[in-house]
PDB file of C-alpha atoms in Angstrom:
ATOM      1  CA  UNK W   1     236.148 -36.964  83.705  1.00 62.00           C
ATOM      2  CA  UNK W   2     235.970 -40.707  84.001  1.00 69.00           C
ATOM      3  CA  UNK W   3     233.527 -41.961  86.602  1.00 70.00           C
ATOM      4  CA  UNK W   4     233.925 -45.515  87.701  1.00 72.00           C
ATOM      5  CA  UNK W   5     230.640 -47.320  88.059  1.00 70.00           C
ATOM      6  CA  UNK W   6     229.875 -49.062  91.306  1.00 68.00           C
ATOM      7  CA  UNK W   7     230.254 -52.815  90.934  1.00 70.00           C
ATOM      8  CA  UNK W   8     227.037 -54.793  91.168  1.00 70.00           C
ATOM      9  CA  UNK W   9     226.628 -56.444  94.535  1.00 71.00           C
ATOM     10  CA  UNK W  10     224.830 -59.606  95.473  1.00 72.00           C
ATOM     11  CA  UNK W  11     222.024 -57.651  97.089  1.00 76.00           C
ATOM     12  CA  UNK W  12     221.343 -53.919  96.888  1.00 81.00           C
ATOM     13  CA  UNK W  13     221.555 -51.683  99.947  1.00 85.00           C
ATOM     14  CA  UNK W  14     217.832 -50.953 100.204  1.00 88.00           C
ATOM     15  CA  UNK W  15     216.941 -54.630 100.241  1.00 87.00           C
ATOM     16  CA  UNK W  16     219.707 -55.493 102.680  1.00 86.00           C
ATOM     17  CA  UNK W  17     218.639 -52.675 104.995  1.00 90.00           C
ATOM     18  CA  UNK W  18     215.045 -53.845 104.825  1.00 92.00           C
ATOM     19  CA  UNK W  19     216.114 -57.402 105.517  1.00 89.00           C
ATOM     20  CA  UNK W  20     217.941 -56.314 108.664  1.00 91.00           C
ATOM     21  CA  UNK W  21     214.973 -54.218 109.743  1.00 94.00           C
ATOM     22  CA  UNK W  22     212.650 -57.188 109.269  1.00 94.00           C
ATOM     23  CA  UNK W  23     215.073 -59.340 111.284  1.00 93.00           C
ATOM     24  CA  UNK W  24     214.814 -56.796 114.117  1.00 94.00           C
ATOM     25  CA  UNK W  25     211.033 -56.843 113.815  1.00 95.00           C
ATOM     26  CA  UNK W  26     211.008 -60.648 113.982  1.00 94.00           C
ATOM     27  CA  UNK W  27     212.995 -60.478 117.222  1.00 94.00           C
ATOM     28  CA  UNK W  28     210.585 -57.883 118.595  1.00 94.00           C
ATOM     29  CA  UNK W  29     207.634 -60.180 117.914  1.00 94.00           C
ATOM     30  CA  UNK W  30     209.622 -63.166 119.210  1.00 93.00           C
ATOM     31  CA  UNK W  31     209.882 -61.333 122.540  1.00 93.00           C
ATOM     32  CA  UNK W  32     206.133 -60.726 122.603  1.00 93.00           C
ATOM     33  CA  UNK W  33     205.378 -64.326 121.635  1.00 93.00           C
ATOM     34  CA  UNK W  34     207.821 -65.511 124.321  1.00 92.00           C
ATOM     35  CA  UNK W  35     205.916 -63.507 126.929  1.00 91.00           C
ATOM     36  CA  UNK W  36     202.626 -64.874 125.577  1.00 91.00           C
ATOM     37  CA  UNK W  37     203.922 -68.458 125.845  1.00 90.00           C
ATOM     38  CA  UNK W  38     204.831 -67.909 129.505  1.00 88.00           C
ATOM     39  CA  UNK W  39     201.282 -66.781 130.315  1.00 87.00           C
ATOM     40  CA  UNK W  40     199.595 -69.301 128.028  1.00 87.00           C
ATOM     41  CA  UNK W  41     201.510 -72.408 129.142  1.00 86.00           C
ATOM     42  CA  UNK W  42     201.845 -71.294 132.738  1.00 81.00           C
ATOM     43  CA  UNK W  43     198.096 -70.755 133.163  1.00 74.00           C
ATOM     44  CA  UNK W  44     196.032 -73.689 134.377  1.00 73.00           C
ATOM     45  CA  UNK W  45     192.947 -72.894 132.268  1.00 82.00           C
ATOM     46  CA  UNK W  46     193.128 -70.818 129.110  1.00 81.00           C
ATOM     47  CA  UNK W  47     191.103 -68.742 128.346  1.00 83.00           C
ATOM     48  CA  UNK W  48     190.407 -68.020 132.022  1.00 83.00           C
ATOM     49  CA  UNK W  49     186.819 -68.791 133.133  1.00 83.00           C
ATOM     50  CA  UNK W  50     184.286 -66.012 132.700  1.00 82.00           C
ATOM     51  CA  UNK W  51     186.222 -64.197 130.002  1.00 84.00           C
ATOM     52  CA  UNK W  52     185.035 -63.886 126.403  1.00 86.00           C
ATOM     53  CA  UNK W  53     186.210 -66.304 123.729  1.00 88.00           C
ATOM     54  CA  UNK W  54     187.946 -64.964 120.637  1.00 90.00           C
ATOM     55  CA  UNK W  55     186.082 -64.942 117.293  1.00 91.00           C
ATOM     56  CA  UNK W  56     187.979 -67.765 115.593  1.00 92.00           C
ATOM     57  CA  UNK W  57     185.879 -68.063 112.429  1.00 94.00           C
ATOM     58  CA  UNK W  58     185.584 -64.352 111.653  1.00 93.00           C
ATOM     59  CA  UNK W  59     189.311 -63.958 112.113  1.00 94.00           C
ATOM     60  CA  UNK W  60     189.949 -66.991 109.904  1.00 95.00           C
ATOM     61  CA  UNK W  61     188.002 -65.249 107.119  1.00 95.00           C
ATOM     62  CA  UNK W  62     189.880 -62.054 107.849  1.00 94.00           C
ATOM     63  CA  UNK W  63     193.142 -63.999 107.588  1.00 96.00           C
ATOM     64  CA  UNK W  64     192.127 -64.984 104.078  1.00 96.00           C
ATOM     65  CA  UNK W  65     191.833 -61.297 103.147  1.00 96.00           C
ATOM     66  CA  UNK W  66     195.362 -60.623 104.334  1.00 96.00           C
ATOM     67  CA  UNK W  67     196.741 -63.722 102.629  1.00 96.00           C
ATOM     68  CA  UNK W  68     194.954 -62.679  99.444  1.00 96.00           C
ATOM     69  CA  UNK W  69     196.714 -59.314  99.674  1.00 96.00           C
ATOM     70  CA  UNK W  70     200.031 -61.196  99.703  1.00 95.00           C
ATOM     71  CA  UNK W  71     198.935 -62.992  96.549  1.00 95.00           C
ATOM     72  CA  UNK W  72     197.825 -59.787  94.769  1.00 95.00           C
ATOM     73  CA  UNK W  73     201.073 -57.975  95.587  1.00 93.00           C
ATOM     74  CA  UNK W  74     202.943 -60.954  94.158  1.00 92.00           C
ATOM     75  CA  UNK W  75     200.806 -60.747  91.013  1.00 92.00           C
ATOM     76  CA  UNK W  76     201.521 -57.011  90.748  1.00 90.00           C
ATOM     77  CA  UNK W  77     205.247 -57.689  90.763  1.00 86.00           C
ATOM     78  CA  UNK W  78     204.816 -60.076  87.847  1.00 86.00           C
ATOM     79  CA  UNK W  79     202.904 -57.697  85.584  1.00 83.00           C
ATOM     80  CA  UNK W  80     204.677 -56.286  82.556  1.00 78.00           C
ATOM     81  CA  UNK W  81     202.437 -53.257  82.004  1.00 81.00           C
ATOM     82  CA  UNK W  82     202.587 -50.553  84.668  1.00 79.00           C
ATOM     83  CA  UNK W  83     198.801 -50.017  84.686  1.00 81.00           C
ATOM     84  CA  UNK W  84     198.123 -53.716  85.303  1.00 85.00           C
ATOM     85  CA  UNK W  85     200.577 -53.727  88.176  1.00 87.00           C
ATOM     86  CA  UNK W  86     198.974 -50.646  89.734  1.00 88.00           C
ATOM     87  CA  UNK W  87     195.573 -52.320  89.475  1.00 90.00           C
ATOM     88  CA  UNK W  88     196.810 -55.290  91.516  1.00 92.00           C
ATOM     89  CA  UNK W  89     198.557 -52.941  93.919  1.00 92.00           C
ATOM     90  CA  UNK W  90     195.248 -51.158  94.541  1.00 93.00           C
ATOM     91  CA  UNK W  91     193.597 -54.523  95.193  1.00 95.00           C
ATOM     92  CA  UNK W  92     196.366 -55.249  97.718  1.00 95.00           C
ATOM     93  CA  UNK W  93     195.771 -51.985  99.538  1.00 95.00           C
ATOM     94  CA  UNK W  94     191.998 -52.511  99.625  1.00 96.00           C
ATOM     95  CA  UNK W  95     192.443 -56.033 101.042  1.00 96.00           C
ATOM     96  CA  UNK W  96     194.809 -54.684 103.694  1.00 96.00           C
ATOM     97  CA  UNK W  97     192.318 -51.986 104.598  1.00 97.00           C
ATOM     98  CA  UNK W  98     189.481 -54.540 104.807  1.00 97.00           C
ATOM     99  CA  UNK W  99     191.626 -56.632 107.163  1.00 96.00           C
ATOM    100  CA  UNK W 100     192.202 -53.652 109.433  1.00 96.00           C
ATOM    101  CA  UNK W 101     188.538 -52.598 109.439  1.00 97.00           C
ATOM    102  CA  UNK W 102     187.390 -56.115 110.370  1.00 96.00           C
ATOM    103  CA  UNK W 103     190.036 -56.282 113.098  1.00 95.00           C
ATOM    104  CA  UNK W 104     188.804 -52.952 114.437  1.00 95.00           C
ATOM    105  CA  UNK W 105     185.204 -54.156 114.495  1.00 95.00           C
ATOM    106  CA  UNK W 106     186.268 -57.353 116.261  1.00 93.00           C
ATOM    107  CA  UNK W 107     188.110 -55.368 118.902  1.00 93.00           C
ATOM    108  CA  UNK W 108     185.077 -53.178 119.450  1.00 94.00           C
ATOM    109  CA  UNK W 109     182.858 -56.244 119.923  1.00 93.00           C
ATOM    110  CA  UNK W 110     185.355 -57.879 122.298  1.00 92.00           C
ATOM    111  CA  UNK W 111     185.502 -54.716 124.377  1.00 91.00           C
ATOM    112  CA  UNK W 112     181.702 -54.746 124.542  1.00 91.00           C
ATOM    113  CA  UNK W 113     181.922 -58.296 125.924  1.00 89.00           C
ATOM    114  CA  UNK W 114     184.390 -57.135 128.566  1.00 87.00           C
ATOM    115  CA  UNK W 115     187.747 -58.154 127.123  1.00 88.00           C
ATOM    116  CA  UNK W 116     190.020 -55.308 128.116  1.00 86.00           C
ATOM    117  CA  UNK W 117     193.717 -54.922 128.869  1.00 85.00           C
ATOM    118  CA  UNK W 118     192.989 -54.563 132.579  1.00 85.00           C
ATOM    119  CA  UNK W 119     191.307 -57.955 133.081  1.00 84.00           C
ATOM    120  CA  UNK W 120     194.606 -59.822 133.208  1.00 84.00           C
ATOM    121  CA  UNK W 121     197.195 -61.626 131.088  1.00 86.00           C
ATOM    122  CA  UNK W 122     194.519 -62.983 128.719  1.00 88.00           C
ATOM    123  CA  UNK W 123     193.339 -59.553 127.587  1.00 89.00           C
ATOM    124  CA  UNK W 124     196.757 -57.973 127.868  1.00 90.00           C
ATOM    125  CA  UNK W 125     198.603 -60.505 125.708  1.00 90.00           C
ATOM    126  CA  UNK W 126     195.782 -60.518 123.146  1.00 92.00           C
ATOM    127  CA  UNK W 127     195.730 -56.753 122.678  1.00 93.00           C
ATOM    128  CA  UNK W 128     199.504 -56.379 122.744  1.00 93.00           C
ATOM    129  CA  UNK W 129     200.237 -59.128 120.197  1.00 94.00           C
ATOM    130  CA  UNK W 130     197.341 -58.496 117.826  1.00 94.00           C
ATOM    131  CA  UNK W 131     197.523 -54.730 118.357  1.00 94.00           C
ATOM    132  CA  UNK W 132     201.184 -54.483 117.456  1.00 96.00           C
ATOM    133  CA  UNK W 133     200.562 -56.542 114.343  1.00 96.00           C
ATOM    134  CA  UNK W 134     197.658 -54.262 113.428  1.00 95.00           C
ATOM    135  CA  UNK W 135     199.904 -51.223 113.856  1.00 96.00           C
ATOM    136  CA  UNK W 136     202.465 -52.834 111.562  1.00 96.00           C
ATOM    137  CA  UNK W 137     199.788 -53.521 108.933  1.00 96.00           C
ATOM    138  CA  UNK W 138     198.688 -49.885 109.200  1.00 97.00           C
ATOM    139  CA  UNK W 139     202.280 -48.715 108.741  1.00 96.00           C
ATOM    140  CA  UNK W 140     202.759 -51.054 105.778  1.00 96.00           C
ATOM    141  CA  UNK W 141     199.507 -49.781 104.276  1.00 96.00           C
ATOM    142  CA  UNK W 142     200.636 -46.146 104.439  1.00 96.00           C
ATOM    143  CA  UNK W 143     204.089 -46.948 103.115  1.00 95.00           C
ATOM    144  CA  UNK W 144     202.834 -49.097 100.238  1.00 94.00           C
ATOM    145  CA  UNK W 145     200.170 -46.506  99.342  1.00 94.00           C
ATOM    146  CA  UNK W 146     202.871 -43.837  99.101  1.00 92.00           C
ATOM    147  CA  UNK W 147     205.015 -46.083  96.900  1.00 90.00           C
ATOM    148  CA  UNK W 148     202.094 -46.970  94.611  1.00 89.00           C
ATOM    149  CA  UNK W 149     201.176 -43.282  94.375  1.00 89.00           C
ATOM    150  CA  UNK W 150     204.756 -42.376  93.446  1.00 87.00           C
ATOM    151  CA  UNK W 151     204.950 -45.202  90.902  1.00 84.00           C
ATOM    152  CA  UNK W 152     201.642 -44.209  89.309  1.00 82.00           C
ATOM    153  CA  UNK W 153     202.745 -40.632  88.697  1.00 83.00           C
ATOM    154  CA  UNK W 154     206.427 -41.119  87.942  1.00 78.00           C
ATOM    155  CA  UNK W 155     207.667 -42.239  84.556  1.00 74.00           C
ATOM    156  CA  UNK W 156     211.231 -42.811  85.688  1.00 74.00           C
ATOM    157  CA  UNK W 157     210.557 -44.842  88.809  1.00 72.00           C
ATOM    158  CA  UNK W 158     211.205 -48.552  88.477  1.00 73.00           C
ATOM    159  CA  UNK W 159     209.203 -51.210  90.247  1.00 73.00           C
ATOM    160  CA  UNK W 160     212.278 -52.471  92.070  1.00 75.00           C
ATOM    161  CA  UNK W 161     212.557 -49.071  93.748  1.00 80.00           C
ATOM    162  CA  UNK W 162     209.496 -50.030  95.777  1.00 85.00           C
ATOM    163  CA  UNK W 163     210.942 -53.384  96.859  1.00 88.00           C
ATOM    164  CA  UNK W 164     211.476 -52.483 100.546  1.00 92.00           C
ATOM    165  CA  UNK W 165     207.799 -51.712 101.137  1.00 93.00           C
ATOM    166  CA  UNK W 166     206.830 -54.878  99.252  1.00 93.00           C
ATOM    167  CA  UNK W 167     209.172 -56.909 101.451  1.00 93.00           C
ATOM    168  CA  UNK W 168     207.602 -55.289 104.503  1.00 95.00           C
ATOM    169  CA  UNK W 169     204.147 -56.204 103.230  1.00 96.00           C
ATOM    170  CA  UNK W 170     205.222 -59.822 102.848  1.00 95.00           C
ATOM    171  CA  UNK W 171     206.492 -59.688 106.417  1.00 95.00           C
ATOM    172  CA  UNK W 172     203.202 -58.467 107.911  1.00 96.00           C
ATOM    173  CA  UNK W 173     201.270 -60.997 105.804  1.00 96.00           C
ATOM    174  CA  UNK W 174     203.575 -63.879 106.746  1.00 95.00           C
ATOM    175  CA  UNK W 175     203.541 -63.011 110.425  1.00 95.00           C
ATOM    176  CA  UNK W 176     199.775 -63.010 110.813  1.00 96.00           C
ATOM    177  CA  UNK W 177     199.090 -66.779 110.342  1.00 96.00           C
ATOM    178  CA  UNK W 178     201.670 -67.475 113.063  1.00 94.00           C
ATOM    179  CA  UNK W 179     199.991 -65.047 115.449  1.00 94.00           C
ATOM    180  CA  UNK W 180     196.531 -66.296 114.513  1.00 95.00           C
ATOM    181  CA  UNK W 181     197.561 -69.885 115.213  1.00 94.00           C
ATOM    182  CA  UNK W 182     199.087 -68.945 118.555  1.00 91.00           C
ATOM    183  CA  UNK W 183     196.480 -66.527 119.889  1.00 91.00           C
ATOM    184  CA  UNK W 184     193.244 -67.877 118.395  1.00 92.00           C
ATOM    185  CA  UNK W 185     193.805 -71.590 117.862  1.00 90.00           C
ATOM    186  CA  UNK W 186     196.411 -72.740 120.415  1.00 82.00           C
TER     187      UNK W 186
ATOM    188  CA  UNK G   1     258.626 -68.262 147.920  1.00 58.00           C
ATOM    189  CA  UNK G   2     256.492 -65.244 148.719  1.00 70.00           C
ATOM    190  CA  UNK G   3     254.619 -65.539 145.401  1.00 76.00           C
ATOM    191  CA  UNK G   4     253.803 -69.185 146.065  1.00 81.00           C
ATOM    192  CA  UNK G   5     252.462 -68.231 149.474  1.00 85.00           C
ATOM    193  CA  UNK G   6     250.166 -65.583 147.981  1.00 87.00           C
ATOM    194  CA  UNK G   7     248.795 -68.010 145.404  1.00 88.00           C
ATOM    195  CA  UNK G   8     248.179 -70.609 148.121  1.00 89.00           C
ATOM    196  CA  UNK G   9     246.328 -68.040 150.221  1.00 90.00           C
ATOM    197  CA  UNK G  10     244.122 -66.948 147.286  1.00 90.00           C
ATOM    198  CA  UNK G  11     243.342 -70.549 146.362  1.00 90.00           C
ATOM    199  CA  UNK G  12     242.564 -71.324 149.990  1.00 89.00           C
ATOM    200  CA  UNK G  13     240.131 -68.406 150.277  1.00 89.00           C
ATOM    201  CA  UNK G  14     238.526 -69.363 146.947  1.00 87.00           C
ATOM    202  CA  UNK G  15     238.062 -72.952 148.125  1.00 86.00           C
ATOM    203  CA  UNK G  16     236.456 -71.812 151.376  1.00 84.00           C
ATOM    204  CA  UNK G  17     234.135 -69.434 149.504  1.00 80.00           C
ATOM    205  CA  UNK G  18     233.141 -72.083 146.979  1.00 78.00           C
ATOM    206  CA  UNK G  19     232.457 -74.586 149.751  1.00 77.00           C
ATOM    207  CA  UNK G  20     230.279 -72.126 151.614  1.00 71.00           C
ATOM    208  CA  UNK G  21     228.196 -70.931 148.638  1.00 65.00           C
ATOM    209  CA  UNK G  22     224.534 -71.683 149.194  1.00 63.00           C
ATOM    210  CA  UNK G  23     222.319 -73.384 146.609  1.00 61.00           C
ATOM    211  CA  UNK G  24     220.281 -70.211 146.156  1.00 56.00           C
ATOM    212  CA  UNK G  25     223.270 -68.279 144.828  1.00 60.00           C
ATOM    213  CA  UNK G  26     224.037 -71.043 142.362  1.00 57.00           C
ATOM    214  CA  UNK G  27     220.748 -70.509 140.470  1.00 60.00           C
ATOM    215  CA  UNK G  28     220.828 -68.667 137.162  1.00 61.00           C
ATOM    216  CA  UNK G  29     217.693 -66.652 137.781  1.00 64.00           C
ATOM    217  CA  UNK G  30     215.019 -66.140 140.391  1.00 62.00           C
ATOM    218  CA  UNK G  31     212.581 -68.530 138.667  1.00 62.00           C
ATOM    219  CA  UNK G  32     215.038 -71.449 138.485  1.00 61.00           C
ATOM    220  CA  UNK G  33     215.526 -71.387 142.230  1.00 59.00           C
ATOM    221  CA  UNK G  34     211.908 -71.022 143.227  1.00 61.00           C
ATOM    222  CA  UNK G  35     209.962 -73.447 141.023  1.00 61.00           C
ATOM    223  CA  UNK G  36     210.274 -77.179 140.705  1.00 59.00           C
ATOM    224  CA  UNK G  37     211.071 -78.964 137.428  1.00 56.00           C
ATOM    225  CA  UNK G  38     207.492 -80.226 137.019  1.00 63.00           C
ATOM    226  CA  UNK G  39     205.851 -76.871 137.651  1.00 77.00           C
ATOM    227  CA  UNK G  40     203.781 -75.527 134.732  1.00 79.00           C
ATOM    228  CA  UNK G  41     205.259 -72.062 135.133  1.00 79.00           C
ATOM    229  CA  UNK G  42     208.794 -73.461 134.930  1.00 80.00           C
ATOM    230  CA  UNK G  43     207.906 -75.422 131.789  1.00 82.00           C
ATOM    231  CA  UNK G  44     206.366 -72.282 130.284  1.00 84.00           C
ATOM    232  CA  UNK G  45     209.507 -70.306 131.027  1.00 84.00           C
ATOM    233  CA  UNK G  46     211.692 -73.045 129.561  1.00 84.00           C
ATOM    234  CA  UNK G  47     209.678 -73.241 126.328  1.00 86.00           C
ATOM    235  CA  UNK G  48     209.624 -69.475 126.050  1.00 88.00           C
ATOM    236  CA  UNK G  49     213.395 -69.257 126.507  1.00 88.00           C
ATOM    237  CA  UNK G  50     213.925 -72.072 124.014  1.00 89.00           C
ATOM    238  CA  UNK G  51     211.729 -70.276 121.481  1.00 90.00           C
ATOM    239  CA  UNK G  52     213.558 -66.979 121.867  1.00 91.00           C
ATOM    240  CA  UNK G  53     216.969 -68.654 121.704  1.00 91.00           C
ATOM    241  CA  UNK G  54     215.977 -70.464 118.506  1.00 92.00           C
ATOM    242  CA  UNK G  55     214.750 -67.323 116.726  1.00 91.00           C
ATOM    243  CA  UNK G  56     218.155 -65.744 115.918  1.00 92.00           C
ATOM    244  CA  UNK G  57     219.333 -69.055 114.455  1.00 94.00           C
ATOM    245  CA  UNK G  58     216.145 -69.327 112.401  1.00 92.00           C
ATOM    246  CA  UNK G  59     216.677 -65.787 111.160  1.00 90.00           C
ATOM    247  CA  UNK G  60     220.298 -66.403 110.320  1.00 90.00           C
ATOM    248  CA  UNK G  61     219.465 -69.557 108.362  1.00 93.00           C
ATOM    249  CA  UNK G  62     216.530 -67.875 106.573  1.00 89.00           C
ATOM    250  CA  UNK G  63     218.428 -64.725 105.593  1.00 85.00           C
ATOM    251  CA  UNK G  64     221.549 -66.699 104.681  1.00 86.00           C
ATOM    252  CA  UNK G  65     219.493 -69.070 102.563  1.00 87.00           C
ATOM    253  CA  UNK G  66     217.712 -66.176 100.861  1.00 81.00           C
ATOM    254  CA  UNK G  67     220.986 -64.377 100.084  1.00 80.00           C
ATOM    255  CA  UNK G  68     222.503 -67.555  98.645  1.00 83.00           C
ATOM    256  CA  UNK G  69     219.336 -68.092  96.588  1.00 83.00           C
ATOM    257  CA  UNK G  70     219.441 -64.488  95.322  1.00 75.00           C
ATOM    258  CA  UNK G  71     223.149 -64.797  94.564  1.00 75.00           C
ATOM    259  CA  UNK G  72     222.516 -67.751  92.300  1.00 77.00           C
ATOM    260  CA  UNK G  73     219.486 -65.997  90.789  1.00 68.00           C
ATOM    261  CA  UNK G  74     221.587 -62.872  90.275  1.00 61.00           C
ATOM    262  CA  UNK G  75     224.211 -64.854  88.370  1.00 63.00           C
ATOM    263  CA  UNK G  76     221.534 -66.402  86.153  1.00 59.00           C
ATOM    264  CA  UNK G  77     219.678 -63.120  85.532  1.00 59.00           C
ATOM    265  CA  UNK G  78     222.985 -61.460  84.668  1.00 55.00           C
ATOM    266  CA  UNK G  79     223.525 -64.073  81.996  1.00 55.00           C
ATOM    267  CA  UNK G  80     219.974 -63.509  80.725  1.00 51.00           C
ATOM    268  CA  UNK G  81     220.473 -59.732  80.602  1.00 49.00           C
ATOM    269  CA  UNK G  82     223.590 -60.117  78.513  1.00 47.00           C
ATOM    270  CA  UNK G  83     221.716 -62.478  76.214  1.00 45.00           C
ATOM    271  CA  UNK G  84     218.612 -60.331  75.698  1.00 44.00           C
ATOM    272  CA  UNK G  85     219.819 -56.815  76.613  1.00 42.00           C
ATOM    273  CA  UNK G  86     216.278 -55.746  77.543  1.00 42.00           C
ATOM    274  CA  UNK G  87     214.847 -54.174  80.655  1.00 42.00           C
ATOM    275  CA  UNK G  88     211.226 -53.887  81.724  1.00 43.00           C
ATOM    276  CA  UNK G  89     210.075 -50.292  82.195  1.00 43.00           C
ATOM    277  CA  UNK G  90     208.178 -51.269  85.308  1.00 45.00           C
TER     278      UNK G  90
END
């Protein structure tokens, strides 16, 4: 029986699907940022008096960890030997985990200083924006870990099969500097 | 004759209604009618709306640009594959 092969397309379905998903995610965060801008620009004094300031320097260092994870995942994709690539992938996952742990510690400290969701738009917008990003990083971490695990123990799996989770990682890494600039520096 | 009369009546009613519409009803949303143009809240809303309107266009341009870039890359890599006939195991 003759089976006709599927013609090669410009972009494969998994990547296209991921691209559309990321587009939806961008719009989701655009909505949150839009709400943040209303509170931020509409408020006379920001941060409101008597409320804790955000840890700009610690988060800047933490940003470097996340950006470094974007660099290591890029390096992993350029490796020829599977073991080298997995090494860089592990470094990526560790950097992502470090980012999340530091974020968690920061949140704990801010809560100790009285920054909670209930205090008003300042606390609410901070926790919603940064919290949703943190959840996305956590999701990306689980997904990428599963893909690395599968790649490490499968001889037939190709690196390009893990492209969607890599694209998602790039998304969470690329989004963070924008959020950091808006929430911590602006 | 009757049809012309009906049209004239409808147009007449429409003109009266349009004339009597208050300024409040003419506003697009509650905020536009209640805040002045120099109000900080109005400016914040305007910038927020502008940002959210711009995002789909930004996305479209980014994704379109990426697809075009990949299309050209795909053409080139296809030529390379034919030339070398090799494939990385990873």
